[in-house]
PDB file of C-alpha atoms in Angstrom:
ATOM      1  CA  THR A   1      21.268   6.376  17.198  1.00  0.00           C
ATOM      2  CA  ALA A   2      18.392   3.961  17.869  1.00  0.00           C
ATOM      3  CA  THR A   3      20.772   1.012  18.039  1.00  0.00           C
ATOM      4  CA  VAL A   4      23.071   2.832  20.467  1.00  0.00           C
ATOM      5  CA  LEU A   5      20.102   3.748  22.685  1.00  0.00           C
ATOM      6  CA  ALA A   6      18.696   0.210  22.621  1.00  0.00           C
ATOM      7  CA  ARG A   7      22.066  -1.278  23.493  1.00  0.00           C
ATOM      8  CA  ALA A   8      22.524   1.174  26.371  1.00  0.00           C
ATOM      9  CA  MET A   9      19.040   0.381  27.737  1.00  0.00           C
ATOM     10  CA  ILE A  10      19.734  -3.353  27.601  1.00  0.00           C
ATOM     11  CA  ARG A  11      23.149  -2.948  29.192  1.00  0.00           C
ATOM     12  CA  GLU A  12      21.802  -0.776  32.030  1.00  0.00           C
ATOM     13  CA  GLY A  13      18.811  -3.062  32.505  1.00  0.00           C
ATOM     14  CA  ALA A  14      21.118  -6.078  32.788  1.00  0.00           C
ATOM     15  CA  LYS A  15      23.240  -4.198  35.353  1.00  0.00           C
ATOM     16  CA  ASN A  16      20.140  -3.457  37.429  1.00  0.00           C
ATOM     17  CA  VAL A  17      18.995  -7.082  37.290  1.00  0.00           C
ATOM     18  CA  ALA A  18      22.500  -8.257  38.250  1.00  0.00           C
ATOM     19  CA  ALA A  19      22.353  -5.846  41.209  1.00  0.00           C
ATOM     20  CA  GLY A  20      19.130  -7.496  42.411  1.00  0.00           C
ATOM     21  CA  ALA A  21      16.342  -5.565  40.653  1.00  0.00           C
ATOM     22  CA  ASN A  22      13.239  -7.471  39.530  1.00  0.00           C
ATOM     23  CA  GLY A  23      13.763  -8.295  35.819  1.00  0.00           C
ATOM     24  CA  MET A  24      10.059  -7.998  35.004  1.00  0.00           C
ATOM     25  CA  LEU A  25       9.865  -4.547  36.589  1.00  0.00           C
ATOM     26  CA  VAL A  26      12.993  -3.418  34.711  1.00  0.00           C
ATOM     27  CA  ARG A  27      11.464  -4.648  31.466  1.00  0.00           C
ATOM     28  CA  LYS A  28       8.170  -2.895  32.219  1.00  0.00           C
ATOM     29  CA  GLY A  29      10.081   0.303  33.011  1.00  0.00           C
ATOM     30  CA  ILE A  30      11.958   0.134  29.701  1.00  0.00           C
ATOM     31  CA  GLU A  31       8.682  -0.418  27.823  1.00  0.00           C
ATOM     32  CA  LEU A  32       6.982   2.527  29.569  1.00  0.00           C
ATOM     33  CA  ALA A  33       9.984   4.787  28.974  1.00  0.00           C
ATOM     34  CA  THR A  34      10.022   3.779  25.309  1.00  0.00           C
ATOM     35  CA  GLU A  35       6.334   4.663  24.945  1.00  0.00           C
ATOM     36  CA  VAL A  36       6.920   8.084  26.517  1.00  0.00           C
ATOM     37  CA  VAL A  37       9.918   8.805  24.280  1.00  0.00           C
ATOM     38  CA  VAL A  38       8.097   7.672  21.110  1.00  0.00           C
ATOM     39  CA  GLU A  39       5.076   9.826  21.995  1.00  0.00           C
ATOM     40  CA  GLU A  40       7.296  12.836  22.641  1.00  0.00           C
ATOM     41  CA  LEU A  41       9.138  12.306  19.349  1.00  0.00           C
ATOM     42  CA  ARG A  42       5.790  12.159  17.522  1.00  0.00           C
ATOM     43  CA  LYS A  43       4.798  15.479  19.107  1.00  0.00           C
ATOM     44  CA  GLN A  44       8.062  17.124  18.108  1.00  0.00           C
ATOM     45  CA  ALA A  45       8.252  15.627  14.615  1.00  0.00           C
ATOM     46  CA  VAL A  46       7.943  17.996  11.675  1.00  0.00           C
ATOM     47  CA  LYS A  47       6.363  16.568   8.536  1.00  0.00           C
ATOM     48  CA  VAL A  48       8.586  17.259   5.546  1.00  0.00           C
ATOM     49  CA  LYS A  49       6.803  17.418   2.203  1.00  0.00           C
ATOM     50  CA  ASP A  50       8.657  19.583  -0.294  1.00  0.00           C
ATOM     51  CA  HIS A  51      11.420  18.200  -2.495  1.00  0.00           C
ATOM     52  CA  GLU A  52      14.149  20.469  -1.139  1.00  0.00           C
ATOM     53  CA  LYS A  53      13.599  19.562   2.509  1.00  0.00           C
ATOM     54  CA  ILE A  54      13.270  15.855   1.761  1.00  0.00           C
ATOM     55  CA  ALA A  55      16.536  15.991  -0.195  1.00  0.00           C
ATOM     56  CA  GLN A  56      18.190  17.856   2.679  1.00  0.00           C
ATOM     57  CA  VAL A  57      17.092  15.344   5.318  1.00  0.00           C
ATOM     58  CA  ALA A  58      18.045  12.396   3.090  1.00  0.00           C
ATOM     59  CA  ALA A  59      21.441  13.965   2.287  1.00  0.00           C
ATOM     60  CA  ILE A  60      22.186  14.395   5.983  1.00  0.00           C
ATOM     61  CA  SER A  61      21.120  10.807   6.718  1.00  0.00           C
ATOM     62  CA  ALA A  62      23.155   9.379   3.822  1.00  0.00           C
ATOM     63  CA  ASN A  63      25.998  11.877   4.244  1.00  0.00           C
ATOM     64  CA  ASP A  64      25.794  12.392   0.464  1.00  0.00           C
ATOM     65  CA  LYS A  65      24.006  15.195  -1.396  1.00  0.00           C
ATOM     66  CA  ALA A  66      23.551  13.176  -4.620  1.00  0.00           C
ATOM     67  CA  ILE A  67      21.938  10.306  -2.714  1.00  0.00           C
ATOM     68  CA  GLY A  68      19.696  12.819  -0.940  1.00  0.00           C
ATOM     69  CA  GLU A  69      18.468  14.152  -4.290  1.00  0.00           C
ATOM     70  CA  LEU A  70      17.861  10.627  -5.575  1.00  0.00           C
ATOM     71  CA  ILE A  71      15.856   9.708  -2.469  1.00  0.00           C
ATOM     72  CA  ALA A  72      13.782  12.887  -2.780  1.00  0.00           C
ATOM     73  CA  GLU A  73      13.081  12.028  -6.420  1.00  0.00           C
ATOM     74  CA  ALA A  74      12.100   8.483  -5.444  1.00  0.00           C
ATOM     75  CA  MET A  75       9.742   9.792  -2.745  1.00  0.00           C
ATOM     76  CA  GLU A  76       8.087  12.118  -5.259  1.00  0.00           C
ATOM     77  CA  LYS A  77       7.511   9.201  -7.619  1.00  0.00           C
ATOM     78  CA  VAL A  78       6.069   6.718  -5.096  1.00  0.00           C
ATOM     79  CA  GLY A  79       4.197   9.124  -2.810  1.00  0.00           C
ATOM     80  CA  GLU A  80       3.697   8.936   0.950  1.00  0.00           C
ATOM     81  CA  GLU A  81       2.420   5.355   0.955  1.00  0.00           C
ATOM     82  CA  GLY A  82       4.933   4.005  -1.576  1.00  0.00           C
ATOM     83  CA  VAL A  83       7.849   1.711  -0.849  1.00  0.00           C
ATOM     84  CA  ILE A  84      11.465   2.570  -1.554  1.00  0.00           C
ATOM     85  CA  THR A  85      14.057  -0.184  -1.652  1.00  0.00           C
ATOM     86  CA  VAL A  86      17.775   0.590  -1.648  1.00  0.00           C
ATOM     87  CA  GLU A  87      20.031  -2.087  -3.111  1.00  0.00           C
ATOM     88  CA  ASP A  88      23.700  -2.490  -3.938  1.00  0.00           C
ATOM     89  CA  SER A  89      24.328  -2.139  -7.649  1.00  0.00           C
ATOM     90  CA  LYS A  90      26.456  -4.456  -9.719  1.00  0.00           C
ATOM     91  CA  SER A  91      27.297  -1.567 -12.020  1.00  0.00           C
ATOM     92  CA  PHE A  92      29.143   1.665 -11.426  1.00  0.00           C
ATOM     93  CA  GLY A  93      27.061   4.675 -10.430  1.00  0.00           C
ATOM     94  CA  THR A  94      23.798   5.406  -8.734  1.00  0.00           C
ATOM     95  CA  SER A  95      20.414   5.013 -10.395  1.00  0.00           C
ATOM     96  CA  LEU A  96      16.711   5.095  -9.694  1.00  0.00           C
ATOM     97  CA  GLU A  97      14.307   2.463 -11.008  1.00  0.00           C
ATOM     98  CA  THR A  98      10.561   2.808 -10.556  1.00  0.00           C
ATOM     99  CA  VAL A  99       8.393  -0.312 -10.636  1.00  0.00           C
ATOM    100  CA  GLU A 100       4.685   0.119 -11.229  1.00  0.00           C
ATOM    101  CA  GLY A 101       2.369  -2.251  -9.414  1.00  0.00           C
ATOM    102  CA  LEU A 102       3.654  -5.076  -7.282  1.00  0.00           C
ATOM    103  CA  GLN A 103       6.982  -6.844  -7.537  1.00  0.00           C
ATOM    104  CA  PHE A 104       7.938 -10.135  -5.871  1.00  0.00           C
ATOM    105  CA  ASP A 105      11.498 -11.140  -5.207  1.00  0.00           C
ATOM    106  CA  LYS A 106      10.427 -14.776  -4.866  1.00  0.00           C
ATOM    107  CA  GLY A 107       9.346 -16.050  -8.247  1.00  0.00           C
ATOM    108  CA  TYR A 108       6.834 -18.126 -10.100  1.00  0.00           C
ATOM    109  CA  LEU A 109       6.345 -21.741  -9.067  1.00  0.00           C
ATOM    110  CA  SER A 110       6.611 -23.243 -12.539  1.00  0.00           C
ATOM    111  CA  PRO A 111       8.450 -22.134 -15.680  1.00  0.00           C
ATOM    112  CA  TYR A 112       5.321 -23.033 -17.641  1.00  0.00           C
ATOM    113  CA  ILE A 113       3.429 -20.027 -16.284  1.00  0.00           C
ATOM    114  CA  ILE A 114       5.792 -17.305 -17.478  1.00  0.00           C
ATOM    115  CA  THR A 115       4.239 -14.612 -19.644  1.00  0.00           C
ATOM    116  CA  ASN A 116       7.430 -13.245 -21.207  1.00  0.00           C
ATOM    117  CA  PRO A 117       9.824 -16.025 -22.305  1.00  0.00           C
ATOM    118  CA  ASP A 118      12.469 -13.541 -23.508  1.00  0.00           C
ATOM    119  CA  ARG A 119      12.830 -11.994 -20.041  1.00  0.00           C
ATOM    120  CA  MET A 120      11.785 -15.151 -18.155  1.00  0.00           C
ATOM    121  CA  GLU A 121       9.207 -13.253 -16.119  1.00  0.00           C
ATOM    122  CA  ALA A 122       5.541 -13.549 -15.261  1.00  0.00           C
ATOM    123  CA  VAL A 123       3.618 -10.279 -15.586  1.00  0.00           C
ATOM    124  CA  LEU A 124      -0.125  -9.809 -15.107  1.00  0.00           C
ATOM    125  CA  ASP A 125      -2.207  -6.702 -15.715  1.00  0.00           C
ATOM    126  CA  ASP A 126      -5.368  -5.931 -13.740  1.00  0.00           C
ATOM    127  CA  ALA A 127      -5.347  -9.370 -12.116  1.00  0.00           C
ATOM    128  CA  ASN A 128      -7.561 -10.857  -9.450  1.00  0.00           C
ATOM    129  CA  ILE A 129      -5.478 -11.853  -6.446  1.00  0.00           C
ATOM    130  CA  LEU A 130      -5.967 -14.957  -4.328  1.00  0.00           C
ATOM    131  CA  ILE A 131      -3.985 -14.969  -1.070  1.00  0.00           C
ATOM    132  CA  VAL A 132      -3.819 -18.272   0.786  1.00  0.00           C
ATOM    133  CA  ASP A 133      -2.310 -18.641   4.240  1.00  0.00           C
ATOM    134  CA  GLY A 134      -0.731 -22.037   3.686  1.00  0.00           C
ATOM    135  CA  LYS A 135      -0.158 -24.602   0.961  1.00  0.00           C
ATOM    136  CA  ILE A 136      -2.496 -25.482  -1.891  1.00  0.00           C
ATOM    137  CA  GLY A 137      -2.359 -29.118  -2.930  1.00  0.00           C
ATOM    138  CA  ASN A 138      -5.962 -30.049  -3.616  1.00  0.00           C
ATOM    139  CA  VAL A 139      -7.530 -28.577  -6.745  1.00  0.00           C
ATOM    140  CA  LYS A 140     -11.065 -29.285  -5.456  1.00  0.00           C
ATOM    141  CA  ASP A 141     -10.749 -26.443  -2.952  1.00  0.00           C
ATOM    142  CA  MET A 142      -9.812 -24.037  -5.741  1.00  0.00           C
ATOM    143  CA  LEU A 143     -12.303 -25.171  -8.359  1.00  0.00           C
ATOM    144  CA  PRO A 144     -15.117 -22.660  -7.587  1.00  0.00           C
ATOM    145  CA  ILE A 145     -12.618 -19.793  -7.675  1.00  0.00           C
ATOM    146  CA  LEU A 146     -11.021 -20.973 -10.922  1.00  0.00           C
ATOM    147  CA  GLU A 147     -14.429 -21.325 -12.575  1.00  0.00           C
ATOM    148  CA  LYS A 148     -15.331 -17.776 -11.559  1.00  0.00           C
ATOM    149  CA  ILE A 149     -11.998 -16.443 -12.866  1.00  0.00           C
ATOM    150  CA  VAL A 150     -12.564 -18.154 -16.231  1.00  0.00           C
ATOM    151  CA  GLN A 151     -16.025 -16.515 -16.434  1.00  0.00           C
ATOM    152  CA  LEU A 152     -14.543 -13.097 -15.619  1.00  0.00           C
ATOM    153  CA  ALA A 153     -11.825 -13.596 -18.244  1.00  0.00           C
ATOM    154  CA  LYS A 154      -9.289 -11.865 -15.979  1.00  0.00           C
ATOM    155  CA  PRO A 155      -5.831 -13.062 -14.963  1.00  0.00           C
ATOM    156  CA  LEU A 156      -5.297 -14.589 -11.526  1.00  0.00           C
ATOM    157  CA  LEU A 157      -2.329 -14.118  -9.207  1.00  0.00           C
ATOM    158  CA  ILE A 158      -2.090 -16.760  -6.482  1.00  0.00           C
ATOM    159  CA  ILE A 159       0.047 -15.926  -3.473  1.00  0.00           C
ATOM    160  CA  ALA A 160       0.544 -18.908  -1.194  1.00  0.00           C
ATOM    161  CA  GLU A 161       3.168 -20.648   0.894  1.00  0.00           C
ATOM    162  CA  ASP A 162       3.254 -23.249  -1.896  1.00  0.00           C
ATOM    163  CA  VAL A 163       1.098 -24.640  -4.698  1.00  0.00           C
ATOM    164  CA  GLU A 164       1.938 -28.265  -5.293  1.00  0.00           C
ATOM    165  CA  GLY A 165       0.840 -31.537  -6.814  1.00  0.00           C
ATOM    166  CA  GLU A 166      -2.451 -31.699  -8.659  1.00  0.00           C
ATOM    167  CA  ALA A 167      -3.266 -28.049  -7.934  1.00  0.00           C
ATOM    168  CA  LEU A 168      -0.101 -26.797  -9.658  1.00  0.00           C
ATOM    169  CA  ALA A 169      -0.528 -29.302 -12.508  1.00  0.00           C
ATOM    170  CA  THR A 170      -4.119 -28.111 -13.078  1.00  0.00           C
ATOM    171  CA  LEU A 171      -3.032 -24.471 -13.172  1.00  0.00           C
ATOM    172  CA  VAL A 172      -0.211 -25.223 -15.629  1.00  0.00           C
ATOM    173  CA  VAL A 173      -2.391 -27.324 -17.958  1.00  0.00           C
ATOM    174  CA  ASN A 174      -5.142 -24.676 -18.032  1.00  0.00           C
ATOM    175  CA  LYS A 175      -2.553 -21.937 -18.606  1.00  0.00           C
ATOM    176  CA  LEU A 176      -0.965 -23.851 -21.511  1.00  0.00           C
ATOM    177  CA  ARG A 177      -4.376 -24.512 -23.063  1.00  0.00           C
ATOM    178  CA  GLY A 178      -5.198 -20.803 -22.882  1.00  0.00           C
ATOM    179  CA  ILE A 179      -8.180 -21.402 -20.607  1.00  0.00           C
ATOM    180  CA  LEU A 180      -6.722 -19.520 -17.659  1.00  0.00           C
ATOM    181  CA  SER A 181      -4.149 -16.743 -17.295  1.00  0.00           C
ATOM    182  CA  VAL A 182      -2.572 -17.541 -13.949  1.00  0.00           C
ATOM    183  CA  VAL A 183       0.640 -16.975 -12.030  1.00  0.00           C
ATOM    184  CA  ALA A 184       1.382 -18.658  -8.702  1.00  0.00           C
ATOM    185  CA  VAL A 185       4.090 -17.359  -6.379  1.00  0.00           C
TER     186      VAL A 185
END
C-alpha cells in the first residue's frame, strides 16, 4: 500500500510539474501532506499487545496463519524493542531461531581471533565495546584503551570500518598470547 501511494504521489507530482507547477512547491506540498497523514495514522493506530491479536495481524499481513503464529511467538521472545529478521531458508519448512545478544552478519577481521574453531565463530560474553567511526591503523591511538581492557580482564569487541596493519597485528599477537580477549569486526 505504501509503495502504491508513493508511486501515485510521484506520478501526480510529475504531472503537475509538467503542466507548469513549481516543482519546489509540489515537493513541499507532498511533504506537508505526508506529515498530516502520518500524524493521523498515529492517532488512529491501536497498539496490539496480546499474542492472539499480534498473530492475527501478522497472519493477515503474511496471508498465512502459521507465519502469523510464528511472528507472534518471535515478538513475545524479543519484546517491543527487539529485532526480528525474516530470511529465506535453505531447508524445507518454517522455523524460529532466537539469538541472544548481538549478531553481526559481517565477520571477524582475522581468523586468528576466533573463539570457537569448531564453528569458526568469534563469541564474547560481557564484553566492553569500542566503536570507531573510521579505520584503525595506528596502534598508538588504541594503546590507552587496550591497557585499560587488560587491567579490567574483560573481553573487547571493536567495531570499526576496518582495523589494519600494525593495529590488527597487535590485537592478533596479544590475543594469541592470551593477554587480551579481543574480536574486531
